[in-house]
Short mmCIF file of C-alpha atoms in Angstrom, two decimals:
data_model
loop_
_atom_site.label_atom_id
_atom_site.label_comp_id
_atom_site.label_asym_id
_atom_site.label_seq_id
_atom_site.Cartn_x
_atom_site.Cartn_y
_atom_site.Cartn_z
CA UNK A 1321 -57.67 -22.82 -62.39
CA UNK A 1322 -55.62 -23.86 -65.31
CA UNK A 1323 -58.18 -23.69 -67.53
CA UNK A 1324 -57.06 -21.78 -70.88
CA UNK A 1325 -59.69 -18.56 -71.34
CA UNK A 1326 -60.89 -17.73 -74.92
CA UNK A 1327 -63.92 -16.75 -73.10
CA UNK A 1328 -63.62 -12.76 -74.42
CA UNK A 1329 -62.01 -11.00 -77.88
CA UNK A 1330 -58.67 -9.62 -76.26
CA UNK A 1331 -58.16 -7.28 -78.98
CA UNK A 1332 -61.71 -5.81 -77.95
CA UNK A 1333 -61.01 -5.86 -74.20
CA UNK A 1334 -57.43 -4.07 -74.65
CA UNK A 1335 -59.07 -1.53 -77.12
CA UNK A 1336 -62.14 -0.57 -74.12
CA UNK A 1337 -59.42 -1.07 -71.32
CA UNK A 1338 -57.41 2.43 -73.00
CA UNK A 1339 -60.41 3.64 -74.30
CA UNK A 1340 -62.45 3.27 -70.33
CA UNK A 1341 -58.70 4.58 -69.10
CA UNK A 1342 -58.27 7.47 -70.75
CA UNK A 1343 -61.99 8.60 -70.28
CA UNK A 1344 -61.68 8.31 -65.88
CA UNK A 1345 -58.25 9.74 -66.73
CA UNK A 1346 -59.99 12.73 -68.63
CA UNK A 1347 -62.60 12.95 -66.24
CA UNK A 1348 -60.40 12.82 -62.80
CA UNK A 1349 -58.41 16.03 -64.91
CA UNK A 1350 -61.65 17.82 -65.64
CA UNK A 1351 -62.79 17.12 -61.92
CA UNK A 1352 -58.66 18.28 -60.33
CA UNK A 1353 -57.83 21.11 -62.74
CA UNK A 1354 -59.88 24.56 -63.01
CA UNK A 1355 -59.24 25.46 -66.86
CA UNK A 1356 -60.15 23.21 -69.82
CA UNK A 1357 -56.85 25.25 -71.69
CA UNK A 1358 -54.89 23.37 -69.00
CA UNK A 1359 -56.56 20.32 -69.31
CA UNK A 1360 -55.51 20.33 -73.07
CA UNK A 1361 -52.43 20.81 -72.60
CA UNK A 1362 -51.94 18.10 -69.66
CA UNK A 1363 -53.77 15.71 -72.38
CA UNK A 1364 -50.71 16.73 -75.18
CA UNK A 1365 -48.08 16.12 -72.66
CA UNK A 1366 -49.23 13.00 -71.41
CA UNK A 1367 -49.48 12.17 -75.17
CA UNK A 1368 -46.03 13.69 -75.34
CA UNK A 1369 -44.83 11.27 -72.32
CA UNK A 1370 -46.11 7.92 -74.24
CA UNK A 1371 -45.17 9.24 -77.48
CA UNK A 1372 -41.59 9.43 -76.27
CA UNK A 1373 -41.23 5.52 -75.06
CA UNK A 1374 -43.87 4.20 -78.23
CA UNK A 1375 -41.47 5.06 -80.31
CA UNK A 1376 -38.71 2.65 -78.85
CA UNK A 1377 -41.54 0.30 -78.78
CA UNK A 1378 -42.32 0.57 -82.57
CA UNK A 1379 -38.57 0.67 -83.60
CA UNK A 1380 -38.16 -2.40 -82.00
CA UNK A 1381 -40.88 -4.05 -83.03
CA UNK A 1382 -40.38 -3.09 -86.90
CA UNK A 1383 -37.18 -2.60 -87.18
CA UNK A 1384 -37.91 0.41 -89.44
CA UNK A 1385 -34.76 2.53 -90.50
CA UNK A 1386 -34.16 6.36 -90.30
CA UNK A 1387 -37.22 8.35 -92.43
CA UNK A 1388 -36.22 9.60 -96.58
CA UNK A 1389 -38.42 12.66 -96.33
CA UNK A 1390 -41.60 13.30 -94.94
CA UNK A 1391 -43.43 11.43 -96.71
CA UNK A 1392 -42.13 8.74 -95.73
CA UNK A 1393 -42.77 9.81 -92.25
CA UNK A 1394 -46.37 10.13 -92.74
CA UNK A 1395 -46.23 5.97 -93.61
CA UNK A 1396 -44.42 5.63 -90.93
CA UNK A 1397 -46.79 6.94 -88.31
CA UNK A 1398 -49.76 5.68 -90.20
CA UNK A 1399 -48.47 2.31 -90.19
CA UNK A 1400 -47.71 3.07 -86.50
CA UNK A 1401 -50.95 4.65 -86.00
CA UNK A 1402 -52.20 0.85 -87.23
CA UNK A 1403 -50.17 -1.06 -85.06
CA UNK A 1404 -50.99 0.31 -81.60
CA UNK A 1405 -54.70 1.77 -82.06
CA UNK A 1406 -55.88 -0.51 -84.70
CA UNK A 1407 -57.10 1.71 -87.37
CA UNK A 1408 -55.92 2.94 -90.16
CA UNK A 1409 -55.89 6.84 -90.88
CA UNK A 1410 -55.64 8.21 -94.34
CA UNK A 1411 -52.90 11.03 -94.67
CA UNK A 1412 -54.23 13.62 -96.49
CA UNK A 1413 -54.87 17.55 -97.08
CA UNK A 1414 -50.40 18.11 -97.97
CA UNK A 1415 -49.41 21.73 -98.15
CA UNK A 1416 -48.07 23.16 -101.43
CA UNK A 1417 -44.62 23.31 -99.37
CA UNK A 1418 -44.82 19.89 -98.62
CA UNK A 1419 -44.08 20.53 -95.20
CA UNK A 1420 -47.83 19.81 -93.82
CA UNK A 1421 -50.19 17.06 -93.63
CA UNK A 1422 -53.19 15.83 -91.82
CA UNK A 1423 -54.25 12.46 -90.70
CA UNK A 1424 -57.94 11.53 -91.00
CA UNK A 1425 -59.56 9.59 -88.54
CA UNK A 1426 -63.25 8.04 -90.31
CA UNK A 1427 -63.25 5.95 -86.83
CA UNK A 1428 -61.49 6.52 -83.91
CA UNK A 1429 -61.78 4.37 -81.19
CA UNK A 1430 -60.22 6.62 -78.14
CA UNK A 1431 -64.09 8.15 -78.88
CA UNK A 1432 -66.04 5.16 -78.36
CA UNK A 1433 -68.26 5.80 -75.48
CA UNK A 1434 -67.72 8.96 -74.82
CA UNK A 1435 -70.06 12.28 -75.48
CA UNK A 1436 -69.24 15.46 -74.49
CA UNK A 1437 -71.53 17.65 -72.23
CA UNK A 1438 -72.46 21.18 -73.48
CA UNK A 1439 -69.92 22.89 -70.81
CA UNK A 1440 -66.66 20.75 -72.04
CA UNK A 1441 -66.84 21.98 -75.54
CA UNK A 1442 -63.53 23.61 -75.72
CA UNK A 1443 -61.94 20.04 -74.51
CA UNK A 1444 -59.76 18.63 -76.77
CA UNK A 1445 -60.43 14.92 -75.82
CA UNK A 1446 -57.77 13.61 -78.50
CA UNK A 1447 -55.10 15.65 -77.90
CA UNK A 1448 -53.48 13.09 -76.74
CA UNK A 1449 -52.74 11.53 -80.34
CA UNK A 1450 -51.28 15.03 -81.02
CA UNK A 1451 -48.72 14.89 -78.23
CA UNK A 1452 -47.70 11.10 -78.95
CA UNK A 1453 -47.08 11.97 -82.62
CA UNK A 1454 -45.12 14.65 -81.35
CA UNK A 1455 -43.09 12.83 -78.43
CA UNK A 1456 -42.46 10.44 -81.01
CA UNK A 1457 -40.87 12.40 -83.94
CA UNK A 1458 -38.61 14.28 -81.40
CA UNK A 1459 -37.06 11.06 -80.19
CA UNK A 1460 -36.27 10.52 -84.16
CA UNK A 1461 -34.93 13.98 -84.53
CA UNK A 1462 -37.92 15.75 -85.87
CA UNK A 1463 -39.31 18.52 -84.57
CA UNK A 1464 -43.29 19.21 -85.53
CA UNK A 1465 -46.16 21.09 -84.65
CA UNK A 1466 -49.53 18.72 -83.99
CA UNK A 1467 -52.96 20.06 -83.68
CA UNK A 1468 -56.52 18.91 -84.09
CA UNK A 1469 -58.43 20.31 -87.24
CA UNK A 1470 -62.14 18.36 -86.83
CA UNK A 1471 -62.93 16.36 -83.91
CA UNK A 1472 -66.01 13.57 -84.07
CA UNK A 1473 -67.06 14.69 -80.72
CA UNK A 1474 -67.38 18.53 -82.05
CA UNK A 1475 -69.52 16.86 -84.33
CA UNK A 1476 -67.41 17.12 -87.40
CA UNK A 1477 -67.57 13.95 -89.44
CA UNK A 1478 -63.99 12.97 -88.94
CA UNK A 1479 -61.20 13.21 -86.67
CA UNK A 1480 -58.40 15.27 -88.67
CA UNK A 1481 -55.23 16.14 -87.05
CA UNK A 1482 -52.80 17.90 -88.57
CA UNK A 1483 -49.10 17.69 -88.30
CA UNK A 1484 -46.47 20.67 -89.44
CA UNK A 1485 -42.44 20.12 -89.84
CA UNK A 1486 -40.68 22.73 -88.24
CA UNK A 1487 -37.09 21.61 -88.65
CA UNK A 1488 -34.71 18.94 -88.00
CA UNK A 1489 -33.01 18.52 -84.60
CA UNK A 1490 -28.76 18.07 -84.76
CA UNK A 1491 -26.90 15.97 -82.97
CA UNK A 1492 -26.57 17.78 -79.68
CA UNK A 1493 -23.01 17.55 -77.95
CA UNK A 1494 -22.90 15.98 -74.66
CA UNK A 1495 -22.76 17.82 -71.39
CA UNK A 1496 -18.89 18.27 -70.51
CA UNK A 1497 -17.64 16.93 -73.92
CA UNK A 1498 -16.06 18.81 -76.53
CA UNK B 158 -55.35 -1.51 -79.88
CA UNK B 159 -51.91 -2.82 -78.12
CA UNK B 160 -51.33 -4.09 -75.38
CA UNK B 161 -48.10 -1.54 -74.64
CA UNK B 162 -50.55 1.55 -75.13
CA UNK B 163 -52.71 0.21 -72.06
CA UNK B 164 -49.47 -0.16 -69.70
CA UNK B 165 -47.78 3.15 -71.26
CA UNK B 166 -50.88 5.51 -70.20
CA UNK B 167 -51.29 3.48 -66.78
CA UNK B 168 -47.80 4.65 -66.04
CA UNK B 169 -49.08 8.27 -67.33
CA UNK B 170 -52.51 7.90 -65.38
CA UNK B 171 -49.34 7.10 -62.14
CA UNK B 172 -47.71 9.92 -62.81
CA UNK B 173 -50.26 12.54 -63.10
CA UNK B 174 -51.91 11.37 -59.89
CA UNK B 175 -48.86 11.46 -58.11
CA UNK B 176 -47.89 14.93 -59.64
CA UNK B 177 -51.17 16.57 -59.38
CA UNK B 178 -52.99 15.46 -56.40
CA UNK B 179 -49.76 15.43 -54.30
CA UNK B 180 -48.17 18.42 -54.64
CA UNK B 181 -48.39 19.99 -51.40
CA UNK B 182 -48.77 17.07 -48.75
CA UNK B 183 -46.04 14.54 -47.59
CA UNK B 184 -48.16 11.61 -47.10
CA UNK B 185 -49.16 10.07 -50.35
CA UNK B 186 -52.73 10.09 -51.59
CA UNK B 187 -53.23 7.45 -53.92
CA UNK B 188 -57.21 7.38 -53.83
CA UNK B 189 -58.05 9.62 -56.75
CA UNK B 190 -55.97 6.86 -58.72
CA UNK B 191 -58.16 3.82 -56.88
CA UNK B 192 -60.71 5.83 -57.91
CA UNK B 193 -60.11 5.78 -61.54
CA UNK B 194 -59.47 2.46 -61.41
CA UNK B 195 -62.74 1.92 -59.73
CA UNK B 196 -64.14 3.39 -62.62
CA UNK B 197 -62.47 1.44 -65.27
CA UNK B 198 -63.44 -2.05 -63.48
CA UNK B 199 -67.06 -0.80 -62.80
CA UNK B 200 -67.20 -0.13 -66.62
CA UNK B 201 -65.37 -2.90 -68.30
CA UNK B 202 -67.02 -5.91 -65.98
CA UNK B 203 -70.17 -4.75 -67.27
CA UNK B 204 -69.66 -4.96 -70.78
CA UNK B 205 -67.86 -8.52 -70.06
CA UNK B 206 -70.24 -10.31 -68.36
CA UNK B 207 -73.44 -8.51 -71.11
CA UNK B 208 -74.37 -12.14 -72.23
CA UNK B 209 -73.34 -13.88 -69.33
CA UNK B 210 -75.35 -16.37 -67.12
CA UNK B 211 -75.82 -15.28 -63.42
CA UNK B 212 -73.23 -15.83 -61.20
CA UNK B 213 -73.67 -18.72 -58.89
CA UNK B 214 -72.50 -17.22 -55.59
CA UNK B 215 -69.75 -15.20 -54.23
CA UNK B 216 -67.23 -17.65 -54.83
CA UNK B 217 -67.81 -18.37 -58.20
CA UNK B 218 -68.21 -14.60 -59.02
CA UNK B 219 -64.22 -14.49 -57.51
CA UNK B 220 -63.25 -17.43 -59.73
CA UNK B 221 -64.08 -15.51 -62.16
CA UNK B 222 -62.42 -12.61 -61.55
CA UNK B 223 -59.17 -14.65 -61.34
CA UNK B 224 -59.75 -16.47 -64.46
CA UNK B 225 -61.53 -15.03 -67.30
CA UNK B 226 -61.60 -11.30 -66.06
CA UNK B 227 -57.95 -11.26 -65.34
CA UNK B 228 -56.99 -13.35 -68.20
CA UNK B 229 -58.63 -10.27 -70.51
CA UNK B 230 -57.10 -7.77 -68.73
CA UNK B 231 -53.53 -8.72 -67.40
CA UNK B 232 -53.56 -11.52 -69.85
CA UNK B 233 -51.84 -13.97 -67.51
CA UNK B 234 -54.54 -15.75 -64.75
CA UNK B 235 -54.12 -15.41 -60.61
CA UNK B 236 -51.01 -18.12 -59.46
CA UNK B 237 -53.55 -18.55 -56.23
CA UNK B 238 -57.01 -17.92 -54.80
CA UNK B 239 -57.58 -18.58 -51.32
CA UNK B 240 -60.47 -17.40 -49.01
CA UNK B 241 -61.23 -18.12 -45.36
CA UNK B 242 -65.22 -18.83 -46.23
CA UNK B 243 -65.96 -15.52 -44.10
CA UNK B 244 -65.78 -12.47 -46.45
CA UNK B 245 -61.43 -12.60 -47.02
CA UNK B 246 -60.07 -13.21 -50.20
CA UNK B 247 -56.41 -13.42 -51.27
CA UNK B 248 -55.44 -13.23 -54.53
CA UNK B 249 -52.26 -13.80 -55.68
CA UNK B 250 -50.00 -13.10 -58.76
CA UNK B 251 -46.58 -13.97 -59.00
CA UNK B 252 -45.54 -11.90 -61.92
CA UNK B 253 -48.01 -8.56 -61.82
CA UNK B 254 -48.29 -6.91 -64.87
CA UNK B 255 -47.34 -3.48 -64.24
CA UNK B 256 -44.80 -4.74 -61.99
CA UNK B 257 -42.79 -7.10 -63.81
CA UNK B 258 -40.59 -4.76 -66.16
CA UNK B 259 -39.96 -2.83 -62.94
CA UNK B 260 -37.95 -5.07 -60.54
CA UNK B 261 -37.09 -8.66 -59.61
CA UNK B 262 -36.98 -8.46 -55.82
CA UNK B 263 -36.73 -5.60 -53.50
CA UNK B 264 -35.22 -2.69 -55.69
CA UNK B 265 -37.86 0.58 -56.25
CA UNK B 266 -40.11 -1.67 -53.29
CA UNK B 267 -41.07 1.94 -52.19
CA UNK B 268 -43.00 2.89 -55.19
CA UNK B 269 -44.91 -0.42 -55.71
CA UNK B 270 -47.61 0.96 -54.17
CA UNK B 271 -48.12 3.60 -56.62
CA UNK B 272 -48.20 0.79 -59.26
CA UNK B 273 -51.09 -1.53 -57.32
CA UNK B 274 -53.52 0.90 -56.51
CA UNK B 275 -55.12 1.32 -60.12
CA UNK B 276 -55.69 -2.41 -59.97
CA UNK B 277 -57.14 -2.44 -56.67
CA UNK B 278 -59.65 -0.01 -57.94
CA UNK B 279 -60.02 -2.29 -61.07
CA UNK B 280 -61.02 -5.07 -58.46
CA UNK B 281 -63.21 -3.10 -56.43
CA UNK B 282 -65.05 -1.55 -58.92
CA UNK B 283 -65.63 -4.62 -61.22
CA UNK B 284 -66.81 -6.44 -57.89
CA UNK B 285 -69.24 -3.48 -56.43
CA UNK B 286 -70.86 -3.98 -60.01
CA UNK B 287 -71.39 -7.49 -59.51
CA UNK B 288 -73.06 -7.01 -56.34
CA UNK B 289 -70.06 -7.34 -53.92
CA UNK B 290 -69.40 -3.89 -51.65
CA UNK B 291 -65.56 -4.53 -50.67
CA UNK B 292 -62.48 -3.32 -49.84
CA UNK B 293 -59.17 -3.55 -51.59
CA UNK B 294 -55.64 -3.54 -50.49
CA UNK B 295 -52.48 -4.68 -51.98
CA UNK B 296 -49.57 -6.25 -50.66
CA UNK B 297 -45.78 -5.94 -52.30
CA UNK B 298 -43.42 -7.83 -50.69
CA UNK B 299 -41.18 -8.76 -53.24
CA UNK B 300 -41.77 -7.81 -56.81
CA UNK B 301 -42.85 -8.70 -59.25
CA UNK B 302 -45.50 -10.78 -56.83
CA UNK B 303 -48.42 -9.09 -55.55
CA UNK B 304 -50.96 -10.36 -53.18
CA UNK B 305 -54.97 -8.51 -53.71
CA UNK B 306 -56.85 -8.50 -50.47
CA UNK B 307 -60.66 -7.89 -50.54
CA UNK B 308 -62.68 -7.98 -47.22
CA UNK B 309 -66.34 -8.23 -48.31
CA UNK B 310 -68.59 -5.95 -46.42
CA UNK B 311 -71.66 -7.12 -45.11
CA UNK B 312 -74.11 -4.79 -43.82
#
């Protein structure tokens, strides 16, 4: 049984393994849990939850410094975006403020395979990438807002999701120090 | 996509099972997480094996399951394969994916099971789509080694 395997494209296996995942995870909630409201939200805080220890993951693996403004956020998480899901969004649609931009999905391969049925239209199957983005920026001290704009399975022609800074988060004292 | 985003939402898909299905009873109820697994291997062996020859029997079918089809998925093959020619199969990896950032030895032994029972699904499902109706079990005895048991049912 030592025999080395090259038999199958990893990269291709990994990418169905999350994608196959995520859908019996979706489903199993749609099955367990009454409202589709709830199931969205469930969806951003498990997002939330992996966004939270991807970003250790990525600042590890990068060694990227603290972000210059939030533009250079927006790299950041595309670059990010890149590394873990293997394509490459374009950031797009900023506010006038500068405090608001999207990121546009052309393909998005959490949405391979699946179709939505005429009764699960209000899902949000990819709120998950909204919660990870946010789980992620808290852990660097920035608190955002992260919604979906156009989703592929709505039958929109790409996934957008947009991302608002609300405001920075201090250092927080420790419990019981001064 | 990477290889951390797979274990990361496992550990997600653990912990809403766990929170969800067993809020009210004592006893844990891992099924609904076999169950996704089952799922997931039902779906993934098919798309593996597409332009594959037949299998030649039921052995070769659990070579590869040790070799190739774990290779893809836990990236590392089974340490040992060993079978009693009636139906029993024991599979064995000494350094289990999902358990090896975990523990070495018997610290958090208690919530192994939580950790197994995707994969066991994984196993069962990719097998019952190959033609094999079995059943799964897992044994933890000290981590990060885990030992798959599948009893082939023949009726």
């Amino acid at each position: 049984m030592s025999r080395a395997s090259t038999r199958f494209d990893t990269k291709k296996v990994n990418s169905e393994l999350v994608t196959l995942t995520y859908g019996s995870l979706v489903a199993q909630m749609v099955k367990d849990i009454e409202h589709l409201d709830d199931v969205n939200k469930q969806l951003d805080r498990i997002g939330y939850n992996m966004g939270i220890r991807l970003v250790e993951d990525f600042l590890a693996k990068t060694s990227s410094g603290r972000c210059l403004d939030l533009k250079d956020t927006a790299d950041k998480i595309q670059s990010a975006i890149r590394m873990y899901v293997g394509v490459q969004p374009n950031v797009a649609n900023w506010s006038a403020a500068g405090d608001e931009f999207s990121f546009v999905f052309d393909t998005n391969p959490l949405i391979e395979l699946v179709e939505l049925s005429e009764d699960l239209k209000t899902l949000r199957y990819c709120n998950i990438i909204c919660g990870a983005i946010r789980g992620a920026l808290e852990m660097v001290q920035l608190d955002v807002q992260s919604w979906l704009v156009q989703d592929q399975l709505k039958g929109d022609s790409n996934t957008e999701i947009r991302v608002k800074f609300i405001r920075k988060l201090g250092d927080a004292i420790p419990a019981g120090e001064e | 996509m990477d290889d951390t985003l797979f274990e990361f939402l496992h550990s997600e898909v653990v912990n809403y099972v766990v929170d969800v299905t067993n809020k009210d009873n004592k006893d844990e109820d891992l099924s609904n997480l076999e169950y996704i697994g089952f799922s997931v291997g039902y779906k993934i062996i098919e798309r593996l094996t597409r332009e594959m020859p037949r299998f030649k029997d039921e052995l070769d079918m659990m070579k590869f399951i040790c070799t190739d089809f774990w290779s893809a998925v836990y990236k590392k093959q089974i340490d040992n394969l060993r079978t009693n020619h009636q139906g029993v199969y024991v599979l064995q990896d000494n350094g289990f994916k999902f358990l090896t950032k975990m523990s070495n030895g018997k610290q958090y032994l208690e919530l192994a099971p939580r950790y197994v029972a995707f994969t066991c699904g994984v196993i069962r499902g990719s097998l019952a789509n190959i033609g094999i109706n079995c059943l799964v079990t897992a044994e933890v005895q000290n981590m990060p080694a885990c030992k798959f048991h599948i009893q082939v049912q023949r009726t």
